[in-house]
Short mmCIF file of C-alpha atoms and ligand atoms in Angstrom, two decimals:
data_model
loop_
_atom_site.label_atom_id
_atom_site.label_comp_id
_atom_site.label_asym_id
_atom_site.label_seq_id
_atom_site.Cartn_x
_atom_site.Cartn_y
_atom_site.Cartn_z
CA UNK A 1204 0.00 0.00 0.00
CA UNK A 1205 2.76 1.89 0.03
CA UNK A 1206 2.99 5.20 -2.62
CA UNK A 1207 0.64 7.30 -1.22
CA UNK A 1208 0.94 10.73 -1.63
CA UNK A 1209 -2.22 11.93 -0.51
CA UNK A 1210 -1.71 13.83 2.32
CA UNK A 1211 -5.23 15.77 3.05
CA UNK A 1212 -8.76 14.31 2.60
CA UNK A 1213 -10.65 16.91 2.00
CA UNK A 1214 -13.17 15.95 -0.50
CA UNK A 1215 -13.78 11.79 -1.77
CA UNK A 1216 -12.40 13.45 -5.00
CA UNK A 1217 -8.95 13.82 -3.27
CA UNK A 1218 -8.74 10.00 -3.75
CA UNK A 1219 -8.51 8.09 -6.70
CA UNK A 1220 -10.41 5.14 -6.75
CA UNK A 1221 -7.48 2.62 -6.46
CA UNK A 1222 -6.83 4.56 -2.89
CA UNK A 1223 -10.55 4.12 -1.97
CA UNK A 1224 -9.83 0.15 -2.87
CA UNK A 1225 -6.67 0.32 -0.82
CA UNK A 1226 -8.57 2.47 2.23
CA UNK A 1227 -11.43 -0.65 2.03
CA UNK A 1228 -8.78 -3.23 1.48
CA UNK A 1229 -7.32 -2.29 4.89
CA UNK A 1230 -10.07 -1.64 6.61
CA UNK A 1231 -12.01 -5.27 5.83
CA UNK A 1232 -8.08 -6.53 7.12
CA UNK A 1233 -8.29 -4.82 9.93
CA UNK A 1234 -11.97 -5.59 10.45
CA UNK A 1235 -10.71 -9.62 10.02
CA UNK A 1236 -7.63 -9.27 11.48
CA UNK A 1237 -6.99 -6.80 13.78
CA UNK A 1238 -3.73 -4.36 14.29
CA UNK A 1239 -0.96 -4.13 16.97
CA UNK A 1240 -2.35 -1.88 19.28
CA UNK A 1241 0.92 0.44 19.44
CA UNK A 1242 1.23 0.59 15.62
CA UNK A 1243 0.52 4.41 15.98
CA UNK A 1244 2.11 5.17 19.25
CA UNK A 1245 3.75 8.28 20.04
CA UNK A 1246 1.17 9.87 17.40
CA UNK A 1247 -1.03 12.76 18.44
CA UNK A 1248 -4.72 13.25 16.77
CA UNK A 1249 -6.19 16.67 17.37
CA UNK A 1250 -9.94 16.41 16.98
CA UNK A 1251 -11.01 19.50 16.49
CA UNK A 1252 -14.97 20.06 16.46
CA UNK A 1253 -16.58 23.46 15.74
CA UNK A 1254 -20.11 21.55 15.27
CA UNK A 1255 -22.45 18.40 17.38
CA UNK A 1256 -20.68 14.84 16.74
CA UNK A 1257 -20.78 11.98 18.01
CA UNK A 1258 -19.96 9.07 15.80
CA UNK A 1259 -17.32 11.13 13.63
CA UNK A 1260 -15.62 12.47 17.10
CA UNK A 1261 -15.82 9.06 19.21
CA UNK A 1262 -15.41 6.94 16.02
CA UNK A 1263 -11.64 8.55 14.86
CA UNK A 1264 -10.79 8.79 18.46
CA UNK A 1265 -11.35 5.26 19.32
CA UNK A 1266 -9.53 4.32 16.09
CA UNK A 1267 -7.11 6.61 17.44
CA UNK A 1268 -6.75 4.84 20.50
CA UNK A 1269 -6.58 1.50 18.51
CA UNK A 1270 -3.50 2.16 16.62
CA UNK A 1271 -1.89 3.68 19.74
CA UNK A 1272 -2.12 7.39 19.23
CA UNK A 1273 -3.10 10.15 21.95
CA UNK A 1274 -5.91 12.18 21.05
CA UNK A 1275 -6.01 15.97 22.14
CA UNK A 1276 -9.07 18.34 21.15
CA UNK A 1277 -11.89 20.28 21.87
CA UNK A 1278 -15.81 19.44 21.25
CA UNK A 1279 -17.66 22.45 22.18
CA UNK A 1280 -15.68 25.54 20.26
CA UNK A 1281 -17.21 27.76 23.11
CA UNK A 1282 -14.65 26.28 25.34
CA UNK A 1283 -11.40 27.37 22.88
CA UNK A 1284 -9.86 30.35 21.59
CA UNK A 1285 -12.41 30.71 19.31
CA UNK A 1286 -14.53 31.79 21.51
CA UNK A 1287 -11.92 34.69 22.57
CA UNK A 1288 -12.39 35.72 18.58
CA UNK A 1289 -9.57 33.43 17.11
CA UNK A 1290 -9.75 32.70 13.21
CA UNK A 1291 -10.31 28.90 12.11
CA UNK A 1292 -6.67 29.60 10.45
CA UNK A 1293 -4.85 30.87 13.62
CA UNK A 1294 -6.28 27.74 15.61
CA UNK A 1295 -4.98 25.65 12.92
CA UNK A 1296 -1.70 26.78 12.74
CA UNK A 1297 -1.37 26.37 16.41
CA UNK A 1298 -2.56 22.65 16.46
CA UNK A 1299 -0.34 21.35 14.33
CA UNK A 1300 2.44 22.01 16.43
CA UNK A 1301 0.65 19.95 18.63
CA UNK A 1302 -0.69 16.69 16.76
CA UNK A 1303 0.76 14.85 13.62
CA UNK A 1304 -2.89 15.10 12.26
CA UNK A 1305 -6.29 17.07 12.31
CA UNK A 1306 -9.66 16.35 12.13
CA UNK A 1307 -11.75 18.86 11.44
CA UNK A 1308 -15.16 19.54 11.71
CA UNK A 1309 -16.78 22.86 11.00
CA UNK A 1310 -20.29 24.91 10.07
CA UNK A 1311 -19.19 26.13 7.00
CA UNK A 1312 -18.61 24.54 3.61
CA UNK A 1313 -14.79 25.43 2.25
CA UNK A 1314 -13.36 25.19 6.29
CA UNK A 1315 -11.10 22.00 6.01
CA UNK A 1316 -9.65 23.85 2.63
CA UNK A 1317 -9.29 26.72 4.06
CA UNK A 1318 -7.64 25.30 7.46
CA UNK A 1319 -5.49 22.38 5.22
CA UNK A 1320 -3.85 25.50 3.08
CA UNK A 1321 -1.82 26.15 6.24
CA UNK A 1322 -1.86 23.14 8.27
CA UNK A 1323 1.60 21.34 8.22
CA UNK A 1324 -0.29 18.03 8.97
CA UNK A 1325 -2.87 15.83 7.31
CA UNK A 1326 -5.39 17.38 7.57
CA UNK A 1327 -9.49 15.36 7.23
CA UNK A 1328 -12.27 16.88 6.82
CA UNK A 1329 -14.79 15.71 9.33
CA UNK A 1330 -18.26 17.40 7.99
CA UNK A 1331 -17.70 21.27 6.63
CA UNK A 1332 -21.50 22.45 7.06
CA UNK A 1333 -23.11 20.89 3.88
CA UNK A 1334 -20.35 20.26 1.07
CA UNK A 1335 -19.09 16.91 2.06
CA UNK A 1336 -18.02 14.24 4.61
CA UNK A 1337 -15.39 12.02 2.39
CA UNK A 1338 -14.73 9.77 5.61
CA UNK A 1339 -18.64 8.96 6.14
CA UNK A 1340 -18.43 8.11 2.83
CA UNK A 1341 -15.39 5.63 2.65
CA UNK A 1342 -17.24 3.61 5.47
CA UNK A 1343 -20.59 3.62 3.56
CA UNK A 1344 -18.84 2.06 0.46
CA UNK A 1345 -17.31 0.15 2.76
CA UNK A 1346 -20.84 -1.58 3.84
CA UNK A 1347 -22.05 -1.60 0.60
CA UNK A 1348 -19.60 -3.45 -0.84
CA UNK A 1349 -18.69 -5.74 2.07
CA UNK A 1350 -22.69 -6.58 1.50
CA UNK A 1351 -22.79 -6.97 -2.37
CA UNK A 1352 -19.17 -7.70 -2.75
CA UNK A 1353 -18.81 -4.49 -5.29
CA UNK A 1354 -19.75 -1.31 -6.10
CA UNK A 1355 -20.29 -1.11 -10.00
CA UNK A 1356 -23.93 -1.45 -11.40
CA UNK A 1357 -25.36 -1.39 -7.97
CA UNK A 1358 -28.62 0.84 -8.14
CA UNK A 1359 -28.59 3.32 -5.40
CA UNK A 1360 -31.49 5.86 -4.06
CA UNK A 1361 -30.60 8.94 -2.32
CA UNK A 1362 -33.96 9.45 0.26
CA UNK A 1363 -33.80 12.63 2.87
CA UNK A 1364 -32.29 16.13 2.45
CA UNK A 1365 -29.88 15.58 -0.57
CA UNK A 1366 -29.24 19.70 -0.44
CA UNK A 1367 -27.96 20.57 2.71
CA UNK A 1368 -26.98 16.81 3.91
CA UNK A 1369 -22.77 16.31 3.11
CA UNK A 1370 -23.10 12.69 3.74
CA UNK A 1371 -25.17 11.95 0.59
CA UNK A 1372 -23.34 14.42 -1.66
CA UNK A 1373 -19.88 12.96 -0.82
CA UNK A 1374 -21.27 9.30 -1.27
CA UNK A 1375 -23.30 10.37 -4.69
CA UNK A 1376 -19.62 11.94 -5.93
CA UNK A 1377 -17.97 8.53 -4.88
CA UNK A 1378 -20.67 6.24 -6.16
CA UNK A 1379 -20.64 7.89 -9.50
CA UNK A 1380 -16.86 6.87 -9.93
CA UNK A 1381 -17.31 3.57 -9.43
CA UNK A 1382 -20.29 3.07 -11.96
CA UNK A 1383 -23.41 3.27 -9.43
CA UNK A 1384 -26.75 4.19 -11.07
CA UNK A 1385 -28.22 6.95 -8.73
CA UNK A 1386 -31.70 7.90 -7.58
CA UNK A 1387 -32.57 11.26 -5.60
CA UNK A 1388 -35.54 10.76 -4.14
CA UNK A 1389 -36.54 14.24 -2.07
CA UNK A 1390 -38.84 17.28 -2.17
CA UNK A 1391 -38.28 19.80 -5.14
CA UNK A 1392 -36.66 21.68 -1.79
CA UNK A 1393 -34.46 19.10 -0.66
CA UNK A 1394 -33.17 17.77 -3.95
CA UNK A 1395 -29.34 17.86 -4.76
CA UNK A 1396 -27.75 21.14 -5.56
CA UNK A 1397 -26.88 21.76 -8.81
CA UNK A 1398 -22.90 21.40 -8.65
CA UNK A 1399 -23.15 17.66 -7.29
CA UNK A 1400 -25.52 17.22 -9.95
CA UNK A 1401 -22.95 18.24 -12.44
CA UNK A 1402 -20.25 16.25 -11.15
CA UNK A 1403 -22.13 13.42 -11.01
CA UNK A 1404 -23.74 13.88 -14.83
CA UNK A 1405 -20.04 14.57 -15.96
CA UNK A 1406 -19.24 10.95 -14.61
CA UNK A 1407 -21.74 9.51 -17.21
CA UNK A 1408 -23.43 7.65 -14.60
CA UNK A 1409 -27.39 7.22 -15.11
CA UNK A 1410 -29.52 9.16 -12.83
CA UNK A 1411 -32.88 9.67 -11.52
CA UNK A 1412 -35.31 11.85 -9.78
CA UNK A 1413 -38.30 10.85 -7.87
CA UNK A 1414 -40.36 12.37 -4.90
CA UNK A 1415 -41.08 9.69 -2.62
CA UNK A 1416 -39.00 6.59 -2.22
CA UNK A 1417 -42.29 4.20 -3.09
CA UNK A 1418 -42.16 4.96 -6.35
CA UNK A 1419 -38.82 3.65 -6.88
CA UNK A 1420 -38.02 1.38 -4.26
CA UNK A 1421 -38.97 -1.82 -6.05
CA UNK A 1422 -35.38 -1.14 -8.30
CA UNK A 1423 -33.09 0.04 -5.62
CA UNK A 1424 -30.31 -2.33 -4.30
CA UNK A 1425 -29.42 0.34 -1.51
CA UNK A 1426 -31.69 3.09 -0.06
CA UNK A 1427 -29.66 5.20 1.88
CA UNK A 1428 -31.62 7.50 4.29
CA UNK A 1429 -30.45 11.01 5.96
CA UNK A 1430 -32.15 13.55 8.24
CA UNK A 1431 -33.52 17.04 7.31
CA UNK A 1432 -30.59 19.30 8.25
CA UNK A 1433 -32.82 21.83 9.78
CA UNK A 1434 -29.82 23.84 10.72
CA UNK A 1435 -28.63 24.76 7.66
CA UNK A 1436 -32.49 25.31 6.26
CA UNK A 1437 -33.50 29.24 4.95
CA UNK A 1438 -36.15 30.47 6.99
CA UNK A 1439 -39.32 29.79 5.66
CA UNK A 1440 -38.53 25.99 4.08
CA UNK A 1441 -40.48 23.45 5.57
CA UNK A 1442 -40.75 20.53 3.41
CA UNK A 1443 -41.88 17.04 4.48
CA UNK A 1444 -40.27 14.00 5.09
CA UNK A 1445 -42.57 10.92 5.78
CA UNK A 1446 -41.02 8.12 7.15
CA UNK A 1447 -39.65 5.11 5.85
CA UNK A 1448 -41.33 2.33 7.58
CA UNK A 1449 -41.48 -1.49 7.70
CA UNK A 1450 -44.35 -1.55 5.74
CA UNK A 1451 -42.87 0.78 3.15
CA UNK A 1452 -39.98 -1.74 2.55
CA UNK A 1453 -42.71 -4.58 1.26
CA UNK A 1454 -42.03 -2.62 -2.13
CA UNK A 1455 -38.65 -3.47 -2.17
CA UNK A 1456 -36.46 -5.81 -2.75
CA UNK A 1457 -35.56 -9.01 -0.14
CA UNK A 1458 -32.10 -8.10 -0.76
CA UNK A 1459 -32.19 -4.15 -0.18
CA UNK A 1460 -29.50 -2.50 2.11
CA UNK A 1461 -31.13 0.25 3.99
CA UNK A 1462 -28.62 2.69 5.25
CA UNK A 1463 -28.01 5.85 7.16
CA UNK A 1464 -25.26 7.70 8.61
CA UNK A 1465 -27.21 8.80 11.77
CA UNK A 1466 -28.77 10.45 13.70
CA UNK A 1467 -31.67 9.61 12.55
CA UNK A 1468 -35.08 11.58 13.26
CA UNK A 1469 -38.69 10.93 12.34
CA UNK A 1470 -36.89 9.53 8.30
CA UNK A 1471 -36.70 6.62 9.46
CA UNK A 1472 -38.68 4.44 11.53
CA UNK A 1473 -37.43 2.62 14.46
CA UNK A 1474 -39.67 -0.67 12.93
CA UNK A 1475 -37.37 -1.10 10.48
CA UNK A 1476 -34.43 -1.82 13.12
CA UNK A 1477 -36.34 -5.19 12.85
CA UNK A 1478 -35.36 -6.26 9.22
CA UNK A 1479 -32.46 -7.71 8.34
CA UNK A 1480 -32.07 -5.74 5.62
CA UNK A 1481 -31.58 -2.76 8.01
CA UNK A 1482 -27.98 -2.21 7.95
CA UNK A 1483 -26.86 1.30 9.49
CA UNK A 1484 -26.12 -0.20 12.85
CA UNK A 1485 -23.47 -2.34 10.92
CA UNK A 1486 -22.68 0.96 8.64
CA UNK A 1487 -21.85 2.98 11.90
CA UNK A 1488 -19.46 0.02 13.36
CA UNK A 1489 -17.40 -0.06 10.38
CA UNK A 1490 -16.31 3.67 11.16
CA UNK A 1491 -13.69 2.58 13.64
CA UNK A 1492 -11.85 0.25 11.44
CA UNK A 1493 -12.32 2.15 8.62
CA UNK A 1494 -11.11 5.32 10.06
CA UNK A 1495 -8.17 3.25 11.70
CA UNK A 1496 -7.19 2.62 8.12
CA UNK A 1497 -7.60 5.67 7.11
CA UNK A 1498 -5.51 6.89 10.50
CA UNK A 1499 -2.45 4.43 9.24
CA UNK A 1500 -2.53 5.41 4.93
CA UNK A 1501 -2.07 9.60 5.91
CA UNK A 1502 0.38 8.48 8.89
CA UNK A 1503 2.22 5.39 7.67
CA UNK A 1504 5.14 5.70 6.21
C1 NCD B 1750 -23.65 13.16 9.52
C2 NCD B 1750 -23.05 14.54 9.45
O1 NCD B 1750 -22.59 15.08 10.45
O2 NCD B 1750 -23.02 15.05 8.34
N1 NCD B 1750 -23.40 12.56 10.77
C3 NCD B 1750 -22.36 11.70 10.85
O3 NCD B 1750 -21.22 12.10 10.85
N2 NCD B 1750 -22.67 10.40 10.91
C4 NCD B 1750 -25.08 13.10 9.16
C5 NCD B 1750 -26.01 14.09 9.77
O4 NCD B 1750 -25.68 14.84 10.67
O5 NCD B 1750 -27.15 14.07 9.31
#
């Protein structure tokens, strides 16, 4: 695995899709295998969380742990310098004397590229408001594939808020290198904005648009489900998301992967917890080793 020169993950795009392979490779190792526990040590991870987490904080800080490595940061911003007026940049440059690596996490979209063009470390972007969340994304493909053993030709609808959510843009840009056929299935509000649209239509991958996931659930090998992210909403938009329920899924396929990066709200229905072909409780455990791989191909040699 050696050769890597990526340093930063900003966006999926800043890997080429033989480094996704190599991320997954490692990971499903890891996942089979597992790692020295000291493989890391002496390593510092600064976690450094300007928004609410809890699966991307806990997740790369227990695969922190895993491989050895300290982990130094701060979860409420109101608690660091920031909060004395200090500029994302500033904070960043300070950090990195501190840590061999950064995770970021931030309100607005364009932070982690802002904050890697001075950070001396690897820098990963850990959710910058609604652009993307590559590392969600490596451990969704990671899910899928370890379900359907590949990624190519797999038929995948989008269902929630596809225009402020990250998670589902950065998994739509991946999905659509890899040959996926996509589906966004939202409000006329909540569909995708128009520059993930683009990418994804300059990939020559076939898409689709539909309303409500009933009408094309029947087709879909994966339905991947995310929240309305109210906080990032205009004033004024209010659109509806029903749920998907149990009885919803007796449309679809016996082999459908339902998926969703959590938390979930009213989107999804806790009945469905019930069917095997519920899979985000899987989804979220594959974080830690993914992100442990992930951890070892920016700090590895
Ligand atoms: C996602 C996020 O923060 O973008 N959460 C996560 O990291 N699993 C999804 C979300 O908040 O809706």
């Amino acid at each position: 695995m050696g050769g890597m020169i990526v340093k930063n993950i900003l966006s999926i795009d800043d890997l080429a899709n033989d480094e996704i392979s190599a991320v997954l490779d490692n990971a499903a190792r890891i996942k089979r295998e597992g790692v020295r526990g000291t493989e890391l040590a002496g390593r510092i991870a600064a976690l450094l969380f300007f928004e609410p987490s809890t699966r991307t904080r806990l997740s790369f800080a227990s695969a922190a742990q895993r491989l050895g490595m300290g982990v130094i940061g701060f979860d409420d911003p109101a608690l660091s310098g920031a909060a004395k007026g200090e500029s994302l940049t500033d904070t960043v440059r300070v950090v990195q004397s501190y840590a061999e690596l950064i995770v970021l996490r931030h309100p607005r979209a364009g932070a982690a590229h802002e904050a890697a063009g001075v950070a001396a470390v690897p820098l990963v972007n850990g959710g910058d408001g609604g652009r993307e969340h590559p590392t969600q994304t490596l451990y969704d493909l990671f899910t899928v594939r370890e379900r359907f053993g590949r990624l190519d030709g797999l038929r995948v609808g989008f269902y929630g808020d596809l225009r402020f959510g990250r998670a589902a843009n950065s998994l739509a840009l991946a999905l659509s290198r890899f040959g996926a056929e996509l589906t966004w299935i939202a409000p006329a509000d909540l569909q995708p904005a128009e520059e993930v649209v683009a990418a994804v239509h300059g990939r020559g991958v076939p898409t689709a648009r539909a309303e409500e996931p009933a009408e094309v659930l029947p087709g879909l090998d994966v339905l991947y489900v995310s929240r309305p992210q109210r906080e990032r909403w205009p004033a004024g938009l209010a659109p509806e998301l029903p749920p998907v329920t149990r009885a919803l899924l007796r449309r679809a396929s016996e082999d459908l992967l339902v998926l969703h990066p959590l938390p979930r709200t009213g989107e999804l229905a806790v009945d469905v917890d019930a069917d095997p072909r519920a899979g985000y409780f899987q989804q979220v455990a594959n974080g830690v080793p993914v992100r442990m791989a992930v951890l070892r191909q920016l700090l590895s040699g």
